[in-house]
XYZ file of C-alpha atoms in Angstrom:
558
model
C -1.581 82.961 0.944
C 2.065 83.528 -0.820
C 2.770 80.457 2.355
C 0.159 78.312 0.620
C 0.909 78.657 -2.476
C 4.472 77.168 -2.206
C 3.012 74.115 -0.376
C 0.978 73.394 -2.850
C 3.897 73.663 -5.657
C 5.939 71.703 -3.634
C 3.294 68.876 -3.288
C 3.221 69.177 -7.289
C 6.566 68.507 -7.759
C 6.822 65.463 -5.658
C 3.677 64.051 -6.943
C 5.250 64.409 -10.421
C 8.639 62.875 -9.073
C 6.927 60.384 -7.292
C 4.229 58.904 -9.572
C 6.909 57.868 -12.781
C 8.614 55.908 -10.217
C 5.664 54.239 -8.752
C 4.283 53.313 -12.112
C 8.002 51.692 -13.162
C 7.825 49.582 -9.914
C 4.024 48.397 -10.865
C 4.732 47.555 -14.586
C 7.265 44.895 -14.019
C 6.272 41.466 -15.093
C 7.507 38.109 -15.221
C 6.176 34.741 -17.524
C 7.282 31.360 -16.715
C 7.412 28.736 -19.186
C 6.423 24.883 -18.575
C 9.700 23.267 -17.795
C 11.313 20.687 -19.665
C 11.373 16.720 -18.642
C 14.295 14.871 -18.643
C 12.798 11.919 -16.513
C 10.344 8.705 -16.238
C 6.615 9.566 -17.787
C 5.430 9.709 -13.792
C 7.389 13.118 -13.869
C 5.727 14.683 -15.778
C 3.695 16.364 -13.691
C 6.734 18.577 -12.715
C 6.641 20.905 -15.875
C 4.055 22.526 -14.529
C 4.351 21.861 -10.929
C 7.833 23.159 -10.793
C 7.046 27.084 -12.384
C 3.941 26.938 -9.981
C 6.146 26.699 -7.140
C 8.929 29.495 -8.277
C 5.271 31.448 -8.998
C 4.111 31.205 -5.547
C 6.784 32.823 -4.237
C 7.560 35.576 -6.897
C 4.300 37.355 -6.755
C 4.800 41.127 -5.083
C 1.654 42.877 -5.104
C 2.442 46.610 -6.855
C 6.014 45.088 -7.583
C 5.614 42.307 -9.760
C 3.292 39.962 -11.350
C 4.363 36.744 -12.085
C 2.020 34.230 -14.065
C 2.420 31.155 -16.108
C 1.973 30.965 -19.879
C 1.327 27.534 -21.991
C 4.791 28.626 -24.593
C 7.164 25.715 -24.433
C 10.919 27.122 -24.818
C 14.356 25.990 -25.102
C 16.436 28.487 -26.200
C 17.424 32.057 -25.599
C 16.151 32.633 -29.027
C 12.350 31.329 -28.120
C 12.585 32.804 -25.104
C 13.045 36.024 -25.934
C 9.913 35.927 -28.602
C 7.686 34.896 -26.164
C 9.005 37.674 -23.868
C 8.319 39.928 -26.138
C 4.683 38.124 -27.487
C 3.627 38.697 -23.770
C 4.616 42.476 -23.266
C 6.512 41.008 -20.431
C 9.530 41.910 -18.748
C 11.051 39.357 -17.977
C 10.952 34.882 -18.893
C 11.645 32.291 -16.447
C 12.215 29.168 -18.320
C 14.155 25.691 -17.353
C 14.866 21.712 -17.283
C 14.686 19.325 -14.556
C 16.422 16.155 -14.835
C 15.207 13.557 -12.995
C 17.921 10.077 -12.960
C 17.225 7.595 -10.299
C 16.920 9.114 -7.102
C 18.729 12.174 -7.584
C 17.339 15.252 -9.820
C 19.194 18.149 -10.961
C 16.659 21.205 -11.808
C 17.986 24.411 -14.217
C 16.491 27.953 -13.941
C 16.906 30.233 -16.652
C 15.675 33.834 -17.407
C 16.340 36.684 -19.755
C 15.275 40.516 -19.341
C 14.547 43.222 -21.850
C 17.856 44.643 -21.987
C 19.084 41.144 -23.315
C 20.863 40.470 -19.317
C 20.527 36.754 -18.836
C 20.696 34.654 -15.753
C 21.223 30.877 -14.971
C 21.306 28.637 -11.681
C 21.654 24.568 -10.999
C 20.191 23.122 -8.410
C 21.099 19.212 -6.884
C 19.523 16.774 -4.820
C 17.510 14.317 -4.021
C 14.144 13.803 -5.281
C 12.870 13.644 -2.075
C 14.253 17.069 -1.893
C 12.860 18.621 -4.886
C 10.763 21.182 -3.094
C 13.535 22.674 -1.205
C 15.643 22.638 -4.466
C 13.381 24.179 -6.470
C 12.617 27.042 -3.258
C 16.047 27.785 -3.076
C 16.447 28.395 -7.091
C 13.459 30.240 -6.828
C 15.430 32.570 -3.837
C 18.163 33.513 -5.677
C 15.970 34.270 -9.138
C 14.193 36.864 -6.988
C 17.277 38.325 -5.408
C 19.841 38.327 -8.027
C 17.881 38.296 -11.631
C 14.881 40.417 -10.731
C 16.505 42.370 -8.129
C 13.331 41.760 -4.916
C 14.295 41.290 -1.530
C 14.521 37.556 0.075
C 11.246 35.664 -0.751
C 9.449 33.366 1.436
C 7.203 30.660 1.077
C 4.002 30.317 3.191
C 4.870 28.072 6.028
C 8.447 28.820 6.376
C 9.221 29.984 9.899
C 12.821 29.532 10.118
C 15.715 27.294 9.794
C 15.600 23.875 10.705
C 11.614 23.826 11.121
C 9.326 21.682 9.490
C 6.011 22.636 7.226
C 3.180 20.575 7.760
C 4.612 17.999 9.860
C 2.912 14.806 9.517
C 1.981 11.736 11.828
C 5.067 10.718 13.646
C 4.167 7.272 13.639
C 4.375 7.115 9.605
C 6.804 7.132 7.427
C 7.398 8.622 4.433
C 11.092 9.197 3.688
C 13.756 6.858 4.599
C 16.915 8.643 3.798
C 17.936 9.961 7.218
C 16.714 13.512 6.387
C 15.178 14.908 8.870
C 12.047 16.956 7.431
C 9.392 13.842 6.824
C 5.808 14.759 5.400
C 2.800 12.751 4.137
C 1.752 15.576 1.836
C 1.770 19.127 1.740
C -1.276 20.005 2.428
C -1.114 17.768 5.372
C -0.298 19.443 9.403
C 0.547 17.455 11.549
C 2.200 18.345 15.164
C 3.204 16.261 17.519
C 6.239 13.345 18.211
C 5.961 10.601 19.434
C 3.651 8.311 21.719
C 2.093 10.650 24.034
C 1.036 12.943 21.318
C -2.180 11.384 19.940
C -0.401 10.748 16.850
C -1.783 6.691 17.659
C -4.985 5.547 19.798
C -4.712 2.287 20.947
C -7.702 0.214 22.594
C -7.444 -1.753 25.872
C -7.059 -5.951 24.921
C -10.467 -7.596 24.451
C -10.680 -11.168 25.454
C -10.994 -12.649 21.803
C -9.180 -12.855 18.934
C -10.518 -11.085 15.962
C -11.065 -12.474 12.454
C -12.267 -9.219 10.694
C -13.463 -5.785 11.991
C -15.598 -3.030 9.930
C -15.952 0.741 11.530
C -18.992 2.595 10.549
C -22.472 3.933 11.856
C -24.444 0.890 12.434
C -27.386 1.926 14.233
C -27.802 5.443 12.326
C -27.187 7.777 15.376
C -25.231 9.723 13.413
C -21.548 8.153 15.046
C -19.386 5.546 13.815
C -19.771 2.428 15.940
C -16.536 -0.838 15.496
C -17.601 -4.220 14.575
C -15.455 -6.819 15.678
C -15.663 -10.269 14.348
C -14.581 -13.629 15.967
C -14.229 -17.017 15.124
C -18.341 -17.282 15.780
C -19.091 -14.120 17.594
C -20.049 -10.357 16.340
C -19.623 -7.863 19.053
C -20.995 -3.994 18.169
C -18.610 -1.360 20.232
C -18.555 1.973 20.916
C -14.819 4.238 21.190
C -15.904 5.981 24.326
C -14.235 9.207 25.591
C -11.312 7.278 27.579
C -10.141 5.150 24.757
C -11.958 2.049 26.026
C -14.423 -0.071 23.878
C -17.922 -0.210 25.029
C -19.365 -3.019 23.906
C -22.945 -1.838 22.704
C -24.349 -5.543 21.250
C -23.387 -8.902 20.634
C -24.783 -12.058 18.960
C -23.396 -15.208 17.672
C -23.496 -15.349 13.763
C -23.581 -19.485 13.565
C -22.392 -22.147 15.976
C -21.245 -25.039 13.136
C -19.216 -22.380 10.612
C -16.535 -20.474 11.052
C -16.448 -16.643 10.095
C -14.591 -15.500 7.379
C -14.662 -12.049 6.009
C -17.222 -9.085 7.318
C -17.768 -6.098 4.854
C -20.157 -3.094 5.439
C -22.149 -1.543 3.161
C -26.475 -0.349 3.387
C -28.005 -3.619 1.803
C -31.512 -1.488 3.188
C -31.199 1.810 1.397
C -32.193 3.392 4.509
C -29.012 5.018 4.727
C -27.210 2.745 7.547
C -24.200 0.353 7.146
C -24.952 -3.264 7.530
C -22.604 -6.464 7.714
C -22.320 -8.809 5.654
C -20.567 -12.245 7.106
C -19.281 -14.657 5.243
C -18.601 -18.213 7.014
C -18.019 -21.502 5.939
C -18.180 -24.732 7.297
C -15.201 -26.408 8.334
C -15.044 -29.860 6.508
C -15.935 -29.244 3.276
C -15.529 -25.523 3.117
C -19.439 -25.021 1.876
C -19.995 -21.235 2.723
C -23.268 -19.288 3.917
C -23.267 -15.817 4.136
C -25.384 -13.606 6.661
C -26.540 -10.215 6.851
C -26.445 -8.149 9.932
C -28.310 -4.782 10.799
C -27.383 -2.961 14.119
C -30.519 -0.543 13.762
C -32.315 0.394 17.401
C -28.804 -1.173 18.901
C -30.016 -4.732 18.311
C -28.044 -6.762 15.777
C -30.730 -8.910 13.961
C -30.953 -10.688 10.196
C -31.858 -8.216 7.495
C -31.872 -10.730 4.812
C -31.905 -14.109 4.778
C -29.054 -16.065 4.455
C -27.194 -17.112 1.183
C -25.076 -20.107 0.157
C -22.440 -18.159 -1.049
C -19.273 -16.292 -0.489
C -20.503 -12.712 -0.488
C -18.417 -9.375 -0.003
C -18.543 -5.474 -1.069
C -16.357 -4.243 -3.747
C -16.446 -0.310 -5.040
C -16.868 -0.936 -8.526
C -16.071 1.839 -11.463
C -17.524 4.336 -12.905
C -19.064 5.303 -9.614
C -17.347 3.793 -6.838
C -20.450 2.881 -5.229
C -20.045 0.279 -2.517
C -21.739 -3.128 -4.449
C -22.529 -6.014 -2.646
C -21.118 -8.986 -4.597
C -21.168 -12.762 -4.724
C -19.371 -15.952 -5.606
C -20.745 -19.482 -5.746
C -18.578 -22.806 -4.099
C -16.653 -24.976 -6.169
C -16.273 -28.378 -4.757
C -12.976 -28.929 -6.714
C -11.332 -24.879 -7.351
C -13.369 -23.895 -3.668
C -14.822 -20.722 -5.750
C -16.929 -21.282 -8.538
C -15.616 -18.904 -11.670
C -18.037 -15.622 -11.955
C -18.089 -12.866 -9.884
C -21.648 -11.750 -9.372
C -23.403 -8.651 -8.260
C -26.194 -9.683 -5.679
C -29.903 -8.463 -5.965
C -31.889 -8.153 -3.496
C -35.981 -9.441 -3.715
C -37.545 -8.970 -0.319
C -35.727 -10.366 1.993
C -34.312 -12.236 -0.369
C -30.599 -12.198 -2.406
C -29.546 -13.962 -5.386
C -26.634 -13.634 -7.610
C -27.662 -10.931 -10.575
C -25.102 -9.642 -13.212
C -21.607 -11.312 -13.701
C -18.413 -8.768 -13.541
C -15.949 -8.489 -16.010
C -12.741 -10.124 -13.943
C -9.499 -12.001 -14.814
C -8.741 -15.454 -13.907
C -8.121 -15.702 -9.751
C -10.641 -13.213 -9.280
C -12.886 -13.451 -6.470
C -15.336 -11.317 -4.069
C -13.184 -10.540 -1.390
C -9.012 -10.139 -3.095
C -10.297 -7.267 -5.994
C -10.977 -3.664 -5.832
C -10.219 -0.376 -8.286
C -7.851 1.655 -8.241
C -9.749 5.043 -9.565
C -7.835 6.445 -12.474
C -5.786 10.179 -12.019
C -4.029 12.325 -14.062
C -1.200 10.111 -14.445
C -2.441 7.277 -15.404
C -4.413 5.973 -18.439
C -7.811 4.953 -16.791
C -9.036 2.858 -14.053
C -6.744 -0.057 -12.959
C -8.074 -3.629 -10.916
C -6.338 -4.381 -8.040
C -6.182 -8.109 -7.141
C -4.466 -9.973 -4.662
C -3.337 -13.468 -5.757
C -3.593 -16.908 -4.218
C -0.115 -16.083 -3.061
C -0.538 -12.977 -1.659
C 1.290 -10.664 -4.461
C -0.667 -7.977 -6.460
C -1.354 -7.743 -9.677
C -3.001 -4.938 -11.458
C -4.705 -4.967 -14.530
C -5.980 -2.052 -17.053
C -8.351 -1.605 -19.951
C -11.529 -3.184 -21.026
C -9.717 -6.918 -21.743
C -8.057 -6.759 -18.602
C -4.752 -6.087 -19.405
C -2.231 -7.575 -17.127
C 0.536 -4.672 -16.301
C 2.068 -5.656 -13.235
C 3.114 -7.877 -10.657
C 4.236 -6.807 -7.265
C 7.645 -9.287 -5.755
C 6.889 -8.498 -2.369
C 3.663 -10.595 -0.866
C 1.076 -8.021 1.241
C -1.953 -8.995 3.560
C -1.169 -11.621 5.610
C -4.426 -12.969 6.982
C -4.242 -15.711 9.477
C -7.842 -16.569 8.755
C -7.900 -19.189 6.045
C -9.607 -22.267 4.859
C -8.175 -25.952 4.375
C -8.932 -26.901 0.913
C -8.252 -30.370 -0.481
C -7.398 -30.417 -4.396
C -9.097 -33.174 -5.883
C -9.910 -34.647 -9.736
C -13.640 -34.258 -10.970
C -15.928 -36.776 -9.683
C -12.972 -38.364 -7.506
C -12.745 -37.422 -3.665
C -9.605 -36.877 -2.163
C -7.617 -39.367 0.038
C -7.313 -37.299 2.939
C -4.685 -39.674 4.440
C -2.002 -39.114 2.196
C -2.945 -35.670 1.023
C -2.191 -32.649 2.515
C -4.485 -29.872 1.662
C -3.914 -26.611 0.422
C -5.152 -22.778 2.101
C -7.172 -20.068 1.190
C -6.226 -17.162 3.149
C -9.044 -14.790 3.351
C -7.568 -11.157 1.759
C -7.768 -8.195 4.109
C -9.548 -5.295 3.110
C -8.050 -3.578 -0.127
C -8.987 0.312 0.430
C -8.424 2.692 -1.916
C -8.477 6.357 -1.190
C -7.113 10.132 -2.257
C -6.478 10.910 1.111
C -4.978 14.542 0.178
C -7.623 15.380 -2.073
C -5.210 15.781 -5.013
C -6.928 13.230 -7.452
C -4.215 11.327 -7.116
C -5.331 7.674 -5.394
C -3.018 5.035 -3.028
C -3.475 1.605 -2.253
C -3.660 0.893 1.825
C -2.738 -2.420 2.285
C -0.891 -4.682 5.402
C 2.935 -5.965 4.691
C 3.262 -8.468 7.191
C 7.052 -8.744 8.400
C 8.572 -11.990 9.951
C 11.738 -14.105 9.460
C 10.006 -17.226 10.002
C 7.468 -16.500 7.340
C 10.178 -16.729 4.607
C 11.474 -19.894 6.075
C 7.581 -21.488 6.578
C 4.517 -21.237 4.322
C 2.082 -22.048 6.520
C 3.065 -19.705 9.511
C 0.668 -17.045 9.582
C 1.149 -15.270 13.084
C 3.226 -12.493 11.668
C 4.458 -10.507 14.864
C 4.769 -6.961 13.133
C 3.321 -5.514 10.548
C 3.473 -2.098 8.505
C 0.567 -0.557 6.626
C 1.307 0.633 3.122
C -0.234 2.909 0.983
C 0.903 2.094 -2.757
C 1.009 4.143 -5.908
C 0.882 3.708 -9.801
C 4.137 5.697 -11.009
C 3.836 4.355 -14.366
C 6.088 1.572 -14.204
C 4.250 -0.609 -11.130
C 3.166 0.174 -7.504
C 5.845 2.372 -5.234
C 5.703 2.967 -2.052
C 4.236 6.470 -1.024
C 4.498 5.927 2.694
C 4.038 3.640 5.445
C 3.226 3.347 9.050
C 6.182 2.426 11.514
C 6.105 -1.051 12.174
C 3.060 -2.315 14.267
C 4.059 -4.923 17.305
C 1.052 -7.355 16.822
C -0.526 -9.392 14.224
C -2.569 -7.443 12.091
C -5.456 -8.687 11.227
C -7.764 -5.903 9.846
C -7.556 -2.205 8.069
C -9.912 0.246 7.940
C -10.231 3.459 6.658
C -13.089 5.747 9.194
C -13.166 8.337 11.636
C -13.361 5.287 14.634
C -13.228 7.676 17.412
C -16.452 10.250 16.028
C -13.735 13.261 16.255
C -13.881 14.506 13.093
C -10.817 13.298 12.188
C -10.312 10.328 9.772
C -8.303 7.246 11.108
C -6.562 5.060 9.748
C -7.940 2.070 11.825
C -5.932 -1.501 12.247
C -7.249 -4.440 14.029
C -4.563 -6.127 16.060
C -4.358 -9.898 17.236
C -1.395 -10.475 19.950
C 1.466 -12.673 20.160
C 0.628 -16.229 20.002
C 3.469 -16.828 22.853
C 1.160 -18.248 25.403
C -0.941 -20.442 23.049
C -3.294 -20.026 20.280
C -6.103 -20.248 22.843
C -4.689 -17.121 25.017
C -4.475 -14.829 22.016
C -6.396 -11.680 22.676
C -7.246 -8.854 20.068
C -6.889 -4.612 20.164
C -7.597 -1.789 17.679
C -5.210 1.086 17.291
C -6.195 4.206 14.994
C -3.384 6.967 13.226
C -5.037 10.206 12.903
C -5.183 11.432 9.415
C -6.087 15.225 9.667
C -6.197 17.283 6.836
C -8.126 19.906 7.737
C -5.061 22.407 8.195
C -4.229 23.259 5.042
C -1.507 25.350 3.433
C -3.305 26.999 0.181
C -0.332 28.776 -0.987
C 1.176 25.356 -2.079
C 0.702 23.683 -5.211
C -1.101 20.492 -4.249
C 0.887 19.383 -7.932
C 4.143 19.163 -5.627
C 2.185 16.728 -3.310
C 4.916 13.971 -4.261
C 8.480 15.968 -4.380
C 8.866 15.262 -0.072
C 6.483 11.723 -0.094
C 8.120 9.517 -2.627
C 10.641 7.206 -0.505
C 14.035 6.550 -2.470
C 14.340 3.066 -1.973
């Protein structure tokens, strides 16, 4: 009993050693404050994207709580009255300074007993993240007195987090560590890897190509679209193109454009081909349904140039449609189409700029950094302009020239009511615009532009040369002061002649999709045509990373 007794005292006594301390290691806290901007507007996402990050990392179950509070400060003074507003132990506080392509970042705190600490970090902004992790390493270790901290994904030294598709690129400054976005994973090098699906060469060369489900199995199926023909295929399992239908659209035009969009409402794509006819450019359009794998008419055909354009609030594909213009080619208005039976006419005009027409436009969907939504147009000469609020507000216009469509039509200029003397003339060319996509791939809110740069010396040199033998696909952003590049695809041996944005081989993985037309070494007549796809997956995600810091290791310093 007497034995018992002393056990029992001596449990008592470390119980009431024990607990005090436990409680003293539970009770520490830590605010952080929203740091202060020294940069460009488009940074200023970083006051709150910055703390997030140092948060993520100081959070010790039992040991600490860190959380962030809405109290701006910039002095010791302010710092400590919030410290001591919040019953907290300790403030984190700071400034990042953001000056061309280098940023310098500043982490303060200050404890109860008055003990202050300070750090600087340097480096690029394509850097920031690691910066800002660093910082955030030795506030833990040598302010608040916690062992080493790491970040979810960190596995060691010279390893990547979420490494993206080898075959796009994202930073251009020799570092090593490239990514698309954080939330992205991607594994894998180089060509073997699956990082880029390429098709064997079909026999044609293509004008346009759409991917979707077409016949409402459930799978997407690839349009392909030649000078006259449309040819359904299928991706099969070993990379090849099946070819599942084929018809010819019209034997006296020549095709166009091809957009998809459900014209039915019975919840599968159909095409919709516009052609024109090659001497005086007059254009019909047709529209294709692939339903019970037989391509067939599901509307009668229109004399006009008609397309599919997203337009705001709801992004809804629209089908749209512009009249000819014997003198300008396109008649002025921008119509959406209605459809009576199996009949379409030209309904409601769309509130558009000057240039504007059904197949160069689309909206870019406003995000947090920006004002609104913004129209996208490509001009006559292939540079972009974009264009905000109600009147149409022109706010900027891109140097470089994107697209670079060999498809286009001979257009004579003439006077009213005169014809043009063809003999002495020489006529001008409407380039049919490739598909303008916008998308927020990462799921951030935040929305890119994908778009073709076409690259070739002889280009510059030559107006009218068109068979660009690389290309690179872009996706653009709005950072405030006009479109930047957020990455880009390595540069693409081939013509390109088509983007699309659709999961082309049905495995549950989106694609970024671009239709290729070869070299035109051996004569226009041998060219031959090929689809390659970049798998975008997003589906292995890192949730312990602020999807705010989605742009400190994407934005290229140029």
């Amino acid at each position: 009993m007497k034995t018992f007794l002393r056990l029992f005292i001596a449990v008592l006594l470390l119980l009431v050693v024990w607990l005090p301390a436990t409680a003293n290691a539970v009770s520490k806290s830590v605010i952080l404050s929203p740091f202060s901007i020294t940069a460009p507007q488009s940074y200023a996402y970083l006051s709150k994207a910055v703390p997030a990050t140092i948060q993520a990392g100081l959070n010790r179950p039992g040991v600490l709580e860190a959380r962030p509070v809405q109290i701006k400060i910039s002095s010791l003074a302010e710092a400590r009255k919030a410290r001591n507003a919040q019953h907290a132990d300790y403030v984190v506080w700071g400034v990042v300074t953001v000056l061309g392509n280098e940023c310098t970042v500043e982490v303060n705190s200050s404890d109860r007993d008055g003990k202050t600490w300070s750090k600087t970090g340097q480096g690029p902004v394509s850097g920031l993240t690691a910066t800002v992790q660093n910082l955030a390493a030795a506030l833990s270790s040598e302010a608040l007195g916690l062992p080493g901290m790491a970040y979810a994904g960190q596995q060691g030294e010279g390893q990547m987090i979420n490494r993206m598709n080898s075959d796009i690129v994202v930073n251009e400054t020799g570092q090593q560590q490239v990514y698309l976005n954080p939330q992205f994973r991607y594994q894998g090098a180089w060509a073997n890897d699956a990082s880029r699906l390429r098709t064997q060469r079909l026999p044609n060369k293509m004008v346009d190509m759409a991917v979707g489900d077409f016949n409402g199995d459930g799978k997407n199926e690839i349009a392909v679209l030649g000078d006259h023909k449309l040819i359904i295929y299928a991706w099969s399992a070993n990379g090849k193109l099946k070819p599942l239908g084929e018809t010819v659209v019209s034997r006296s035009n020549l095709n166009f454009s091809m957009r998809a969009v459900d014209i039915n409402r019975d919840g599968v794509k159909d095409l919709v081909i516009a052609t024109y006819e090659q001497d005086s450019n007059r254009p019909y359009s047709y529209f294709y349904t692939f339903a019970g794998n037989k391509l067939a008419e599901c509307a009668e055909r229109v004399p006009y140039f008609a397309s599919v354009v997203s337009t705001p609030p709801n992004f809804a594909p629209t089908l749209v449609g512009q009249g000819w213009d014997s003198i300008k080619l396109f008649a002025p208005d921008v119509r959406v189409m209605e459809k009576h039976g199996a009949k379409l006419t030209l309904g409601s005009r769309l509130d558009l700029p000057e240039g504007a027409k059904v197949f160069n436009i689309c909206w870019l969907p406003g995000d947090k950094n920006s004002k609104g939504d913004q129209l996208v147009m490509l001009t006559d000469d292939e540079r972009i302009k974009l264009f905000q609020g109600s009147g149409n507000t022109l706010i900027h216009t891109t140097i470089e020239r994107f697209s670079g469509s060999a498809t286009g039509m001979e257009h004579y200029k003439g006077m009213p009511g005169l014809d043009p003397d063809r003999n002495y003339q020489l006529p001008g060319k409407y380039y049919a615009s490739m598909r303008l996509i916008t998308a927020d791939l990462g799921h951030t809110g935040e929305y890119v532009l994908l778009i073709n740069k076409p690259i070739s010396t002889a280009s510059q040199l030559f107006d009218r040369y068109r068979y660009f033998p690389q290309g690179e696909i872009h996706a653009l952003y709005w950072d405030g002061v006009g479109l930047a590049l957020k990455w880009k695809t390595r540069r693409i041996r081939g013509s390109v002649a088509s983007v699309d944005l659709a999961d082309a081989n049905n495995d549950g993985v989106l694609d970024l999709v671009v239709g290729l037309n070869t070299s035109p070494d051996l004569g226009v007549g041998s060219r031959q045509c090929m689809i390659t796809a970049y798998p975008l997956d997003i589906s292995q995600t890192n949730p312990n990373v602020p999807a705010d810091l989605s742009d400190f290791e994407v934005t290229p310093n140029q």
